[in-house]
CSV table of C-alpha atoms in Angstrom, one decimal:
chain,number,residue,atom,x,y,z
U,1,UNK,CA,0.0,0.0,0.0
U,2,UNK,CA,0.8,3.4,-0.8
U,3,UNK,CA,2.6,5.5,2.6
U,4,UNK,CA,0.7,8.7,2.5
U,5,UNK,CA,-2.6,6.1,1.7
U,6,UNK,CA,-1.7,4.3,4.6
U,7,UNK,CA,-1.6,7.3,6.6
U,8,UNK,CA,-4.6,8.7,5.2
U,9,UNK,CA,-6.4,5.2,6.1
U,10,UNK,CA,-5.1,5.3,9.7
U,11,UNK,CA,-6.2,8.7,11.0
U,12,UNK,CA,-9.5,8.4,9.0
U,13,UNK,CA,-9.9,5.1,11.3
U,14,UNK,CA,-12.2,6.0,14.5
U,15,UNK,CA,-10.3,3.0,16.5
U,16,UNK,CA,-7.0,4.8,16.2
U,17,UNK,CA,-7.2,7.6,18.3
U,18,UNK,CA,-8.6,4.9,20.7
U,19,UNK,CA,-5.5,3.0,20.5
U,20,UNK,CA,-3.0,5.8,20.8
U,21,UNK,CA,-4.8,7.3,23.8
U,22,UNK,CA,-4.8,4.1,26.0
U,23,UNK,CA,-0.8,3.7,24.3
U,24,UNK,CA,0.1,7.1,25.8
U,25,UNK,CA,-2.0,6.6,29.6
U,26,UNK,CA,0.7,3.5,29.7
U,27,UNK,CA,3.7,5.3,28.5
U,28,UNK,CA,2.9,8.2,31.4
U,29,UNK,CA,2.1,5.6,34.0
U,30,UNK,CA,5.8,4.5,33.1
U,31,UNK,CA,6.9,7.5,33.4
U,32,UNK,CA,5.6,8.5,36.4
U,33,UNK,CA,6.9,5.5,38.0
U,34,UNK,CA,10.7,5.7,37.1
U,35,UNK,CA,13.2,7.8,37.3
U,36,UNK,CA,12.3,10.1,35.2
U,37,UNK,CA,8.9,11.1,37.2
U,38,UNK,CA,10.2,13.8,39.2
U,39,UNK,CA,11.8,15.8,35.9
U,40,UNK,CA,8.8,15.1,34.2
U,41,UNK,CA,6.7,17.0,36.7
U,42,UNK,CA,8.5,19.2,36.9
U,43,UNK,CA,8.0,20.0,32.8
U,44,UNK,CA,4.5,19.8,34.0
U,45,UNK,CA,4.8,22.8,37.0
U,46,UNK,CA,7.1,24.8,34.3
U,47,UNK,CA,4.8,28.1,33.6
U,48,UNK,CA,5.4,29.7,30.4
U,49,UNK,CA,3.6,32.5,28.9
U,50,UNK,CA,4.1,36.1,29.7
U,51,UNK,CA,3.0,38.4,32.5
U,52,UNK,CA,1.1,40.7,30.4
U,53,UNK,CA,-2.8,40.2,30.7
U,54,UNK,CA,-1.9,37.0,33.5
U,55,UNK,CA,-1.1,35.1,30.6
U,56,UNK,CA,1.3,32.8,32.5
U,57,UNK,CA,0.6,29.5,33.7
U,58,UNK,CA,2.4,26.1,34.2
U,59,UNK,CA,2.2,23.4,31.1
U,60,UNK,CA,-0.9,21.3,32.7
U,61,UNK,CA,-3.1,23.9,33.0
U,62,UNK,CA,-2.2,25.1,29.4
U,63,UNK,CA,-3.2,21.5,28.4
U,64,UNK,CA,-5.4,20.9,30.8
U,65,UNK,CA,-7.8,25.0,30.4
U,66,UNK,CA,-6.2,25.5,26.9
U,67,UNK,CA,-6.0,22.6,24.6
U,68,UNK,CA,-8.7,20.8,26.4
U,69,UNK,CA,-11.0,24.0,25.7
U,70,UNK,CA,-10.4,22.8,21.5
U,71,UNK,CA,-11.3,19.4,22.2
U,72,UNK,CA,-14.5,20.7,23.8
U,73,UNK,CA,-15.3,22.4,21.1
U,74,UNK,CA,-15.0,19.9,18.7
U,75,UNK,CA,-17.6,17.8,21.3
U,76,UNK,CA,-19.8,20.8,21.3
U,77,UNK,CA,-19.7,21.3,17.1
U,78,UNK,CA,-20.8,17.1,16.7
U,79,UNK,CA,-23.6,17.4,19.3
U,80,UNK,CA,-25.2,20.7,18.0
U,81,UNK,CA,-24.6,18.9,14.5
U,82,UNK,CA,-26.7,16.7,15.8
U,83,UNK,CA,-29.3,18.8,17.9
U,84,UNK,CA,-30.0,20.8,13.9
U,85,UNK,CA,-30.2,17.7,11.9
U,86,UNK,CA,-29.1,14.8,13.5
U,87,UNK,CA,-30.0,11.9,16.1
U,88,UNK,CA,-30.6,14.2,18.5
U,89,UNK,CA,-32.9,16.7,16.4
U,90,UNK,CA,-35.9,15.1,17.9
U,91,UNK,CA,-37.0,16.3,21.9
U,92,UNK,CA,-37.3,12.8,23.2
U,93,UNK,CA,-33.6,11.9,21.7
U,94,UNK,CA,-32.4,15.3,23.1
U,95,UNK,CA,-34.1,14.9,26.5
U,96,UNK,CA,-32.6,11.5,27.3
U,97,UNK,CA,-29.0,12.2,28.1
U,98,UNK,CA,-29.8,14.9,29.8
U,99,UNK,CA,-32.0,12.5,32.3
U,100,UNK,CA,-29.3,10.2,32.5
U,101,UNK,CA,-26.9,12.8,33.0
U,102,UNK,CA,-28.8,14.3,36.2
U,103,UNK,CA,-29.3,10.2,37.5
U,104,UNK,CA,-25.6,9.5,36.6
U,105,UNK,CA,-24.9,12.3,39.0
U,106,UNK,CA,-27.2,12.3,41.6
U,107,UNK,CA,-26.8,8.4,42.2
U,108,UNK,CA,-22.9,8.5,43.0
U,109,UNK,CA,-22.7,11.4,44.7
U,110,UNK,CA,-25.6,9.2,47.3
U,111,UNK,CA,-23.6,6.2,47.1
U,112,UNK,CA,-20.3,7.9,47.8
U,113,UNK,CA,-21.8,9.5,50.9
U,114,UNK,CA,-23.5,6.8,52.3
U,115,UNK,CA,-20.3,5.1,52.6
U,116,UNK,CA,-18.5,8.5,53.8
U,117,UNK,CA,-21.0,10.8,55.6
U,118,UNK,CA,-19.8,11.5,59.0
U,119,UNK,CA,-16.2,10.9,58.2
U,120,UNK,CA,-13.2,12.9,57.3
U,121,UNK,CA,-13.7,11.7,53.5
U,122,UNK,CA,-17.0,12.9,53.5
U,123,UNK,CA,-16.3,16.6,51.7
U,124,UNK,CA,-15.4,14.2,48.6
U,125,UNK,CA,-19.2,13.5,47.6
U,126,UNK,CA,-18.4,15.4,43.9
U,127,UNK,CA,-15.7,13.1,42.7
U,128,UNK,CA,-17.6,10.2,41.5
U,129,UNK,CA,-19.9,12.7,39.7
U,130,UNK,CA,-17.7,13.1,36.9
U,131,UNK,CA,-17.3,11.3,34.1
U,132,UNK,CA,-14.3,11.8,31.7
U,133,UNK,CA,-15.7,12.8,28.6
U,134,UNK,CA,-12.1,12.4,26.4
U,135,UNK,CA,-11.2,9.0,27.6
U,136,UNK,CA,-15.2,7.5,27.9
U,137,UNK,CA,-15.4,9.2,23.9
U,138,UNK,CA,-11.6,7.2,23.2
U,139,UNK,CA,-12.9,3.9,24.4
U,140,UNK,CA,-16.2,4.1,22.6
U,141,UNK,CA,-14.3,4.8,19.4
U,142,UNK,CA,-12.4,1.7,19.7
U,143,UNK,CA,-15.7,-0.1,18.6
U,144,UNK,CA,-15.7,1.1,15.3
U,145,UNK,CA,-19.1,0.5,13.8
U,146,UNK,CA,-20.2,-2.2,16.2
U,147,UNK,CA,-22.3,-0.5,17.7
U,148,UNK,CA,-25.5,2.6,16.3
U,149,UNK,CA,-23.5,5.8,15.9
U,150,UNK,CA,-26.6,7.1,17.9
U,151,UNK,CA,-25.2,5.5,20.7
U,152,UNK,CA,-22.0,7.0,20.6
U,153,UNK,CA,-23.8,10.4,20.7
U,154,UNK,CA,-25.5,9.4,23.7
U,155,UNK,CA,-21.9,8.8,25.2
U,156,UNK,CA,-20.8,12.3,23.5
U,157,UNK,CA,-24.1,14.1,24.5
U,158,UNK,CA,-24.4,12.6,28.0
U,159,UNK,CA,-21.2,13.5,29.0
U,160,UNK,CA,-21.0,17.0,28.0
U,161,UNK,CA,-23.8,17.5,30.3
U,162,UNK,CA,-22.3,15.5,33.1
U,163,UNK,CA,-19.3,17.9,32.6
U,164,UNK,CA,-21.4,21.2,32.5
U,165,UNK,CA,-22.6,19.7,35.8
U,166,UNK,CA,-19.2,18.7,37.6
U,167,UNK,CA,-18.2,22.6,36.5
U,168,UNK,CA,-21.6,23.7,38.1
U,169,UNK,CA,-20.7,21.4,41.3
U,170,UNK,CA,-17.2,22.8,41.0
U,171,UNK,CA,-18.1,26.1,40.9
U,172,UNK,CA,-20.8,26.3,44.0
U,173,UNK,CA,-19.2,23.9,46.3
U,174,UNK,CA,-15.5,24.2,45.8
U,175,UNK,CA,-14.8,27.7,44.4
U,176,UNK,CA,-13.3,29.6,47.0
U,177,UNK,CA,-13.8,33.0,44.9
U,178,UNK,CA,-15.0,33.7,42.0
U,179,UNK,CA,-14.4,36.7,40.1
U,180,UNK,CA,-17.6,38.2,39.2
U,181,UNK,CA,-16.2,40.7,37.0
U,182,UNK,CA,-14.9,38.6,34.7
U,183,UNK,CA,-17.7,36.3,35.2
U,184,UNK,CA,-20.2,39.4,33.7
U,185,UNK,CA,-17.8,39.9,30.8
U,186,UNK,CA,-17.9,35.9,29.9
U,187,UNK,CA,-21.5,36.5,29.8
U,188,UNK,CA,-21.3,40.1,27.4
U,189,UNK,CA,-19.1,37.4,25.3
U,190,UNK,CA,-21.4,34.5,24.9
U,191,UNK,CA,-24.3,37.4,24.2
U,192,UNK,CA,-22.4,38.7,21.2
U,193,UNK,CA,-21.3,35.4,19.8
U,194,UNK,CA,-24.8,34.2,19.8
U,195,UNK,CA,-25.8,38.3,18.4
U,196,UNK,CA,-23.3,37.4,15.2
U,197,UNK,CA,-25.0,33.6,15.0
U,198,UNK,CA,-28.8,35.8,14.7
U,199,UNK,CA,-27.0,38.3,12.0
U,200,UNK,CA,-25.8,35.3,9.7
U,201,UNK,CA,-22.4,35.8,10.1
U,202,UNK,CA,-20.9,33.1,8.5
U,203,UNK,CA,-16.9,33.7,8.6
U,204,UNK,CA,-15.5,31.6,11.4
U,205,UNK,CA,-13.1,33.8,12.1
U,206,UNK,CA,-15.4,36.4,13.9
U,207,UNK,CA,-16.2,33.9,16.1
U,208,UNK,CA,-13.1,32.1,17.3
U,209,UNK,CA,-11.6,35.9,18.4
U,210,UNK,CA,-14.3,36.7,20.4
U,211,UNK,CA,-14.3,32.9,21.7
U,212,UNK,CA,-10.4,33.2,22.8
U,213,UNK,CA,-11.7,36.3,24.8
U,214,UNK,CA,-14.2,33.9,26.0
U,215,UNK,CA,-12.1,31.5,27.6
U,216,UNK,CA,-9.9,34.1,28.9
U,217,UNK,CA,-12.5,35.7,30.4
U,218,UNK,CA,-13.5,32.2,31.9
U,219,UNK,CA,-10.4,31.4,33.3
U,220,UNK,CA,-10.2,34.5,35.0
U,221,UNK,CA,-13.5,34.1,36.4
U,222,UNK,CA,-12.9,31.1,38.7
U,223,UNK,CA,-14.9,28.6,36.5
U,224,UNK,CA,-13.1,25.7,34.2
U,225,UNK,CA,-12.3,27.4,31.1
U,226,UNK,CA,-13.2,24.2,28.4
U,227,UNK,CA,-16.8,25.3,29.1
U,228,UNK,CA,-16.1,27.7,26.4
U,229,UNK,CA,-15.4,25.6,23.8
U,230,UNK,CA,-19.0,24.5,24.3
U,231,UNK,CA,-20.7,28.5,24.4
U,232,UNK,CA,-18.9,28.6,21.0
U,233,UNK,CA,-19.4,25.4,19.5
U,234,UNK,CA,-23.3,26.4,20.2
U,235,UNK,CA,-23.0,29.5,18.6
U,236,UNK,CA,-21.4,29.1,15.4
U,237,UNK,CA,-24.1,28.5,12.2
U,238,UNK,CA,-25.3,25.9,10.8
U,239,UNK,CA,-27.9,24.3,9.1
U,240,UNK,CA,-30.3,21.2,8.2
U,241,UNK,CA,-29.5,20.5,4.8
U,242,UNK,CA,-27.2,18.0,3.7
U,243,UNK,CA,-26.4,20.0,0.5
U,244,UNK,CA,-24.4,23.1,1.5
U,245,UNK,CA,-21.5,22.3,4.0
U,246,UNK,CA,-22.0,24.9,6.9
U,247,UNK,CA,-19.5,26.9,8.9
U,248,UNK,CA,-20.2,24.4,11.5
U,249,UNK,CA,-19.2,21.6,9.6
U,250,UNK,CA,-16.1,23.3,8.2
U,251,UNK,CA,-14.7,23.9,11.1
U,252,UNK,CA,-15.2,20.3,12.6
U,253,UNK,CA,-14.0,18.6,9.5
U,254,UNK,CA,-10.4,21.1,10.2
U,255,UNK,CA,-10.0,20.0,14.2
U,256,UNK,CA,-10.9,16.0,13.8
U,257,UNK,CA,-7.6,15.0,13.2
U,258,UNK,CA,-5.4,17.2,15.5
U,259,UNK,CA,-7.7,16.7,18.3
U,260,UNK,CA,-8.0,13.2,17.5
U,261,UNK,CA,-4.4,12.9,17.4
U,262,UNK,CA,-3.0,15.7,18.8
U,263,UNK,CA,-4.6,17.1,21.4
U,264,UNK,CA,-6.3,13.8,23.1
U,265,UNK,CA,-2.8,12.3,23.3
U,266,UNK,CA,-1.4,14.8,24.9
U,267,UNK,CA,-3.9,15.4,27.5
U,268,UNK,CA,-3.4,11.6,28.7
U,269,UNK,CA,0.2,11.7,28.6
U,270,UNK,CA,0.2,13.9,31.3
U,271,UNK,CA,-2.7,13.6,33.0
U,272,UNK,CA,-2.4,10.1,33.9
U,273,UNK,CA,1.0,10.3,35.5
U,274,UNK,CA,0.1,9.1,39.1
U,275,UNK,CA,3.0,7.6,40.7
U,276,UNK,CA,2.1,4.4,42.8
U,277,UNK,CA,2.4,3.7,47.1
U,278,UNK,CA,1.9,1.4,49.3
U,279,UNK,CA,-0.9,3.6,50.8
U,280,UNK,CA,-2.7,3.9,47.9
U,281,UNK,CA,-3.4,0.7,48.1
U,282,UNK,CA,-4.4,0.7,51.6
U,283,UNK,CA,-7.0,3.3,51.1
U,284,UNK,CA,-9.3,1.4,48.2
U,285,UNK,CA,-10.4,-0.6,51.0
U,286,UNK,CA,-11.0,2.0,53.2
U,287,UNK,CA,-15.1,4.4,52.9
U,288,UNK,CA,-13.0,6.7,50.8
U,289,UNK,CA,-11.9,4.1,48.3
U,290,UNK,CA,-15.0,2.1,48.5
U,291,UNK,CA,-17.5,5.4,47.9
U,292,UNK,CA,-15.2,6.4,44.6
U,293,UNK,CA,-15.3,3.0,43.1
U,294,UNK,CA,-19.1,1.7,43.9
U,295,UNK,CA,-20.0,5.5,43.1
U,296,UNK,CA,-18.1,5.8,39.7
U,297,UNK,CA,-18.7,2.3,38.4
U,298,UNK,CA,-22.1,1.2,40.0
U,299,UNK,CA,-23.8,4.8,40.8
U,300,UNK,CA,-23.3,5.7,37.2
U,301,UNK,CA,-24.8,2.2,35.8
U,302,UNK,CA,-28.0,3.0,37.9
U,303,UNK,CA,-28.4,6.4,37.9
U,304,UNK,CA,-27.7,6.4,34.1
U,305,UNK,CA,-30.2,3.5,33.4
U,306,UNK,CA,-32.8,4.2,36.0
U,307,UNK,CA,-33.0,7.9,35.1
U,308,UNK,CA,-33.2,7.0,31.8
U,309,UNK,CA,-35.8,4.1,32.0
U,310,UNK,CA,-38.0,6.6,34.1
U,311,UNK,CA,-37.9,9.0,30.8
U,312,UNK,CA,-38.9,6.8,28.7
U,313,UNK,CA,-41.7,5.0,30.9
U,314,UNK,CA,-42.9,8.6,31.4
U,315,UNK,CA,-42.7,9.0,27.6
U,316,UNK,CA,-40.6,12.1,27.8
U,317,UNK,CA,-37.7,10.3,25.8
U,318,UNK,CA,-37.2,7.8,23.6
U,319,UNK,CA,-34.2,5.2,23.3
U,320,UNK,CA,-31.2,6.2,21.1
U,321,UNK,CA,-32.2,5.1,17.2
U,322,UNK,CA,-31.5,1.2,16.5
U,323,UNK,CA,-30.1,0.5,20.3
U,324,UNK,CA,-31.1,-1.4,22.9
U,325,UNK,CA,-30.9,-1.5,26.5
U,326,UNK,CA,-27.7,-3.6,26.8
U,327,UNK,CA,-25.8,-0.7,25.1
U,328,UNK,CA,-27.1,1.5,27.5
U,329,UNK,CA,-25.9,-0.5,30.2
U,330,UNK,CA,-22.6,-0.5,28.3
U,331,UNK,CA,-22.9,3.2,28.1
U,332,UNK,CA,-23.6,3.4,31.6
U,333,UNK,CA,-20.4,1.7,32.5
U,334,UNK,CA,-18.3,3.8,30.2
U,335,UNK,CA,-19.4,7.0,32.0
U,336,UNK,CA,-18.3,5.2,35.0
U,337,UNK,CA,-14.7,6.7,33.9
U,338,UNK,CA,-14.0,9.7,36.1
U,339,UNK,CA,-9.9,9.9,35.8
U,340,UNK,CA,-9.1,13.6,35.1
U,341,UNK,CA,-12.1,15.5,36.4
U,342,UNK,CA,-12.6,13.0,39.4
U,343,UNK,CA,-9.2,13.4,40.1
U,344,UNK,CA,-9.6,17.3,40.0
U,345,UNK,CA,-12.1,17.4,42.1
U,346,UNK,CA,-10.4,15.3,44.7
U,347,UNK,CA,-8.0,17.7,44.7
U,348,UNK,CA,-10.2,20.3,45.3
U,349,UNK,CA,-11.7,18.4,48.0
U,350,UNK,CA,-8.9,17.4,50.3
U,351,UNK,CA,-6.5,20.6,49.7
U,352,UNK,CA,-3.4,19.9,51.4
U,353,UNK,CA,-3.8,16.1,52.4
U,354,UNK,CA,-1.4,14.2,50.5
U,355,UNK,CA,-2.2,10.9,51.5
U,356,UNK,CA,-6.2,11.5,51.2
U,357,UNK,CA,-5.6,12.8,47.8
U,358,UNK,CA,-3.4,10.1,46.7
U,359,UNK,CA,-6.0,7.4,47.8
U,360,UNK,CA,-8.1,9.1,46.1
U,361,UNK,CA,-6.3,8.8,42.9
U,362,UNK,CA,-5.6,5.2,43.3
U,363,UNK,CA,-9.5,4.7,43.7
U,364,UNK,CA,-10.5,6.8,40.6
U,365,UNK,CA,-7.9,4.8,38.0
U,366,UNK,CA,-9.2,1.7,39.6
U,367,UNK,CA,-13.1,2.3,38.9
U,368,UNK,CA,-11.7,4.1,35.7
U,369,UNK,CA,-10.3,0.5,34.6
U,370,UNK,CA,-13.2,-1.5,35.8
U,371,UNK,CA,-15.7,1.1,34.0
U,372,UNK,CA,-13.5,1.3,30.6
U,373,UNK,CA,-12.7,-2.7,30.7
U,374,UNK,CA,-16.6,-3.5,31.8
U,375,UNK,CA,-18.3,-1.4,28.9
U,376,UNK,CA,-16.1,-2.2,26.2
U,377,UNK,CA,-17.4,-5.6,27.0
U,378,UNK,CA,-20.9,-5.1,27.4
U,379,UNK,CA,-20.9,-2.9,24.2
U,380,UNK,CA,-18.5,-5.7,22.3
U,381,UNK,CA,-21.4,-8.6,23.7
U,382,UNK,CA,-24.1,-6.3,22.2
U,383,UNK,CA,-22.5,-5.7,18.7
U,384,UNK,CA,-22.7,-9.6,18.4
U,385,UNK,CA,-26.3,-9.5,18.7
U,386,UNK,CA,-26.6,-6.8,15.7
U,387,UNK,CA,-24.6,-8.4,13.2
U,388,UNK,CA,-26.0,-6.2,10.8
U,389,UNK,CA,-24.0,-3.2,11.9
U,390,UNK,CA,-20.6,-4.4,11.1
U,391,UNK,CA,-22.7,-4.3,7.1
U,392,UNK,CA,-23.0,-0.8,7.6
């Protein structure tokens, strides 16, 4: 075969990004756990950027605020795609993973404090709320077409609402300040992006500008900055024909590949670079472990399912086109994969106690594991069933 055809083949393939992703979480647990852990963090802590405007900041949260806030927009691009003229252009499509957002919240953050109320763990009740939306997306993409693309919007939907909420969570409960000032002047932003959107403006460029003074604004504000990727994903036009390509559509088709492949990679390499202890180990036995990992991996299996099951007995939604309810269950353990925001918000909740927040990491990349490894399964088991999908 040709080289550059070859090439072309492989990043045109869904299952590769999947496959580089999980290659990269290995290389940084490697990392993390030799020698070369302590100069790699400290590339991590290194802030670069410039004084002027509080532009300066260390490499993760340029990766983390920055790069992250592209791949959120990319997210945010697909689902209003699909809002205008896709699987999700219907209420009862749209309602649903909004429902099973809310149950995939509300049922972990229970379960976790049932196990932890009363203790000193119990301020963590946030971190199994979260569900990772780049690694959860990476896994699903492994399948290929095994399984309904509706499905995958599900995932894609379901989890961009999850992570409106852990902001929202993150925000009111574990904010210490936020800067209402800046705050306001997000808002002016988002108003005049959606302003251009109602005037037809159709060049992308007038709204990426206003968008970078978006997530400035954001960042300054107190609030996690990839929410603005979302704001202008949802404001840039588009339409419902199939015809005429749309500034929307351009502009997805242009970040696929270097999110894909760029920015996805990145953000695993050095995000999942939790060096391993003795103690960690100790703690997943312990209410703190126990609450993270029956709260990530069975709290978002029921609240997912349950919330969504109500929905649809209630006839407010319907079930994603040509699935079923074993790939919800599948999807359900998938967004059982908290890792990077989990882990953020454990932070957050145990400031200062190294050894809490350590556990607490241990506990989130084992339910993380258990999720990923259990729906890729139970999506893999379904696929079998609809042999007519891998025809299409």
């Amino acid at each position: 075969m040709n080289l550059s055809l070859y090439f072309k083949k492989f990043f045109n393939n869904s299952q590769s990004s999947g496959i580089i992703l999980i290659f990269c979480v290995l290389v940084s647990l490697l990392i993390a756990n030799s020698s070369a852990a302590e100069n790699f963090q400290h590339f991590l802590d290194k802030e670069v950027g410039t004084h002027l405007f509080g532009l300066e900041y260390p490499v993760s949260i340029w990766i983390n605020d920055g790069l992250m806030a592209v791949f959120f927009l990319l997210v945010g691009l697909e689902i209003k795609r699909e809002l205008v003229e896709g699987e999700l252009s219907s209420f009862k499509n749209a309602s649903l993973p909004i429902f099973a957002a809310v149950g995939g919240m509300l049922v972990p953050a229970v379960i976790y404090s049932i196990f932890n109320t009363g203790t000193e763990y119990g301020n963590g009740w946030g971190i199994p709320m979260a569900t990772d939306i780049a690694f959860s997306l990476a896994i699903i993409s492994m399948l290929g077409k095994k399984i309904p693309n509706s499905i995958k919007i599900f995932l894609a939907a379901l989890a961009i609402v999850d992570d409106l909420g852990a902001i929202l969570v993150i925000a009111i409960f574990y904010t210490e300040q936020i800067h209402w000032s800046y705050l306001l002047l997000s808002f002016g932003v988002t108003a005049l992006l959606f302003i251009l959107n109602f005037l037809k403006v159709t060049k992308t460029i007038f709204y990426i500008i206003p968008g970078l003074f978006l997530w400035y604004f954001l960042h300054h504000s107190g609030i996690h900055a990839t929410i603005a990727g979302v704001l202008l994903a949802f404001s840039i036009p588009t339409n419902a024909s199939n015809v005429e390509i749309s500034p929307l559509e351009k502009l997805e088709h242009k970040l696929h590949i270097p999110v894909s492949f760029l920015i996805m990679p990145v953000f695993a390499l050095t995000n999942t670079n939790i060096t391993f202890s003795s103690e960690m180990v100790a703690g997943v036995t312990s209410t703190l472990g126990l609450g993270i990992i029956c709260g990530l991996v069975l709290g978002k299996l029921i609240g997912i399912n349950l919330f969504s099951l109500i929905a649809i007995k209630l006839k407010l939604s319907s079930l994603p086109q040509n699935s079923n309810w074993l790939q919800m269950i599948g999807v359900g353990l998938l967004a059982g994969i908290g890792f990077t925001m989990s882990i953020f918000i454990a932070l957050l909740s145990f400031k200062g106690e190294i050894p809490i927040q350590d556990e607490a990491k241990f506990a989130i990349l084992i339910a993380s594991f258990i999720a990923a490894i259990a729906g890729f399964t139970i999506l893999s088991i379904s696929s079998k069933e609809n042999p007519e999908l891998e025809e299409n």
